Every structure is written in C-alpha cells, then in structure tokens.
C-alpha cells in the first residue's frame, strides 16, 4: 500500500512539475508579447510625432512657395523682358 502511495505521489509530483513548467513557459511568452506590444506602441508614437513634424514642415514650405511664387510673378510683371512672352502664353 505504501509503495503504491509513493508511486502515486511521485506521479503527482511529476504532473505538478509539468504544469509548473508549462505555466512558466506561458508566463515567459506573455511577458515577451507584452514587451513587444509596448515596443510597438513606442514605435507608433515616434512615427506619429514624425508625421506631425513632417506635416508642419510641409505647410511651412507650401506657404513659403506661395510667397516666392507671388514674388516671382511680381518681378516678371515689372520686368520688360517678360512683358512680351507673358501676354502670349500665360503659364502656371
């Protein structure tokens, strides 16, 4: 009877060890996934900030281009060199 109990106890311990090892693997996998998610969140935040910065820069450049375009148009209309070609073909 005690031999059977010992055998049963040994099997139970082996089962518990297996469950514990499986839990450990699951925990490590969860930890790895959480870290991956956090890393991806930081990457997304960085990319969003970069997109905002590029949008802002783009707006500034568009505005500067408009000012330069207007300036060039004014210079061309004030210059006699462009008077003849300006009237023949109005290009934009």
C-alpha positions as YAML, in Angstrom:
chain: A
units: angstrom
residues:
- id: 1
  name: UNK
  ca: [0.00, 0.00, 0.00]
- id: 2
  name: UNK
  ca: [2.75, 2.48, 0.92]
- id: 3
  name: UNK
  ca: [4.64, 1.50, -2.26]
- id: 4
  name: UNK
  ca: [1.55, 2.37, -4.31]
- id: 5
  name: UNK
  ca: [1.14, 5.63, -2.39]
- id: 6
  name: UNK
  ca: [4.76, 6.55, -3.06]
- id: 7
  name: UNK
  ca: [4.36, 5.77, -6.75]
- id: 8
  name: UNK
  ca: [1.16, 7.80, -6.85]
- id: 9
  name: UNK
  ca: [2.87, 10.68, -5.01]
- id: 10
  name: UNK
  ca: [5.83, 10.57, -7.44]
- id: 11
  name: UNK
  ca: [3.43, 10.70, -10.43]
- id: 12
  name: UNK
  ca: [1.53, 13.61, -8.86]
- id: 13
  name: UNK
  ca: [4.79, 15.50, -8.29]
- id: 14
  name: UNK
  ca: [5.83, 14.87, -11.91]
- id: 15
  name: UNK
  ca: [2.44, 16.16, -13.10]
- id: 16
  name: UNK
  ca: [2.77, 19.24, -10.90]
- id: 17
  name: UNK
  ca: [6.28, 19.86, -12.20]
- id: 18
  name: UNK
  ca: [4.99, 19.60, -15.77]
- id: 19
  name: UNK
  ca: [2.15, 22.03, -15.04]
- id: 20
  name: UNK
  ca: [4.59, 24.41, -13.35]
- id: 21
  name: UNK
  ca: [6.96, 24.25, -16.33]
- id: 22
  name: UNK
  ca: [4.04, 24.88, -18.71]
- id: 23
  name: UNK
  ca: [2.93, 27.87, -16.60]
- id: 24
  name: UNK
  ca: [6.49, 29.21, -16.65]
- id: 25
  name: UNK
  ca: [6.61, 28.94, -20.46]
- id: 26
  name: UNK
  ca: [3.21, 30.67, -20.74]
- id: 27
  name: UNK
  ca: [4.35, 33.43, -18.39]
- id: 28
  name: UNK
  ca: [7.55, 33.98, -20.39]
- id: 29
  name: UNK
  ca: [5.55, 34.07, -23.64]
- id: 30
  name: UNK
  ca: [3.09, 36.60, -22.14]
- id: 31
  name: UNK
  ca: [5.97, 38.75, -20.88]
- id: 32
  name: UNK
  ca: [7.60, 38.61, -24.32]
- id: 33
  name: UNK
  ca: [4.34, 39.60, -26.03]
- id: 34
  name: UNK
  ca: [3.71, 42.46, -23.58]
- id: 35
  name: UNK
  ca: [7.21, 43.80, -24.20]
- id: 36
  name: UNK
  ca: [6.66, 43.51, -27.95]
- id: 37
  name: UNK
  ca: [3.35, 45.41, -27.68]
- id: 38
  name: UNK
  ca: [4.99, 48.16, -25.61]
- id: 39
  name: UNK
  ca: [7.83, 48.43, -28.11]
- id: 40
  name: UNK
  ca: [5.33, 48.69, -30.98]
- id: 41
  name: UNK
  ca: [3.38, 51.37, -29.09]
- id: 42
  name: UNK
  ca: [6.55, 53.42, -28.67]
- id: 43
  name: UNK
  ca: [7.38, 52.97, -32.34]
- id: 44
  name: UNK
  ca: [3.87, 54.12, -33.27]
- id: 45
  name: UNK
  ca: [4.18, 57.17, -31.00]
- id: 46
  name: UNK
  ca: [7.51, 58.05, -32.61]
- id: 47
  name: UNK
  ca: [6.08, 57.64, -36.12]
- id: 48
  name: UNK
  ca: [3.02, 59.75, -35.25]
- id: 49
  name: UNK
  ca: [5.24, 62.52, -33.91]
- id: 50
  name: UNK
  ca: [7.37, 62.31, -37.08]
- id: 51
  name: UNK
  ca: [4.25, 62.53, -39.28]
- id: 52
  name: UNK
  ca: [3.08, 65.62, -37.37]
- id: 53
  name: UNK
  ca: [6.50, 67.25, -37.75]
- id: 54
  name: UNK
  ca: [6.57, 66.50, -41.49]
- id: 55
  name: UNK
  ca: [3.01, 67.87, -41.92]
- id: 56
  name: UNK
  ca: [4.02, 71.07, -40.13]
- id: 57
  name: UNK
  ca: [7.17, 71.42, -42.25]
- id: 58
  name: UNK
  ca: [5.11, 70.77, -45.39]
- id: 59
  name: UNK
  ca: [2.66, 73.56, -44.50]
- id: 60
  name: UNK
  ca: [5.55, 75.97, -43.90]
- id: 61
  name: UNK
  ca: [7.14, 75.08, -47.24]
- id: 62
  name: UNK
  ca: [3.81, 75.46, -49.08]
- id: 63
  name: UNK
  ca: [3.40, 78.90, -47.56]
- id: 64
  name: UNK
  ca: [6.96, 79.88, -48.48]
- id: 65
  name: UNK
  ca: [6.40, 78.60, -52.03]
- id: 66
  name: UNK
  ca: [3.29, 80.75, -52.36]
- id: 67
  name: UNK
  ca: [5.20, 83.82, -51.20]
- id: 68
  name: UNK
  ca: [8.07, 83.06, -53.61]
- id: 69
  name: UNK
  ca: [5.65, 82.39, -56.45]
- id: 70
  name: UNK
  ca: [3.94, 85.72, -55.86]
- id: 71
  name: UNK
  ca: [7.32, 87.47, -55.64]
- id: 72
  name: UNK
  ca: [8.49, 85.92, -58.94]
- id: 73
  name: UNK
  ca: [5.20, 86.85, -60.61]
- id: 74
  name: UNK
  ca: [5.61, 90.45, -59.42]
- id: 75
  name: UNK
  ca: [9.21, 90.58, -60.67]
- id: 76
  name: UNK
  ca: [8.19, 89.15, -64.04]
- id: 77
  name: UNK
  ca: [5.34, 91.61, -64.48]
- id: 78
  name: UNK
  ca: [7.62, 94.51, -63.51]
- id: 79
  name: UNK
  ca: [10.34, 93.39, -65.95]
- id: 80
  name: UNK
  ca: [10.11, 94.39, -69.61]
- id: 81
  name: UNK
  ca: [11.91, 91.17, -70.63]
- id: 82
  name: UNK
  ca: [8.86, 89.08, -69.70]
- id: 83
  name: UNK
  ca: [6.22, 91.51, -70.94]
- id: 84
  name: UNK
  ca: [6.02, 90.11, -74.49]
- id: 85
  name: UNK
  ca: [6.12, 86.42, -73.57]
- id: 86
  name: UNK
  ca: [3.81, 86.98, -70.63]
- id: 87
  name: UNK
  ca: [0.96, 88.13, -72.85]
- id: 88
  name: UNK
  ca: [1.46, 85.38, -75.48]
- id: 89
  name: UNK
  ca: [1.24, 82.39, -73.13]
- id: 90
  name: UNK
  ca: [0.06, 82.63, -69.57]
- id: 91
  name: UNK
  ca: [1.54, 79.51, -67.95]
- id: 92
  name: UNK
  ca: [1.19, 78.32, -64.36]
...
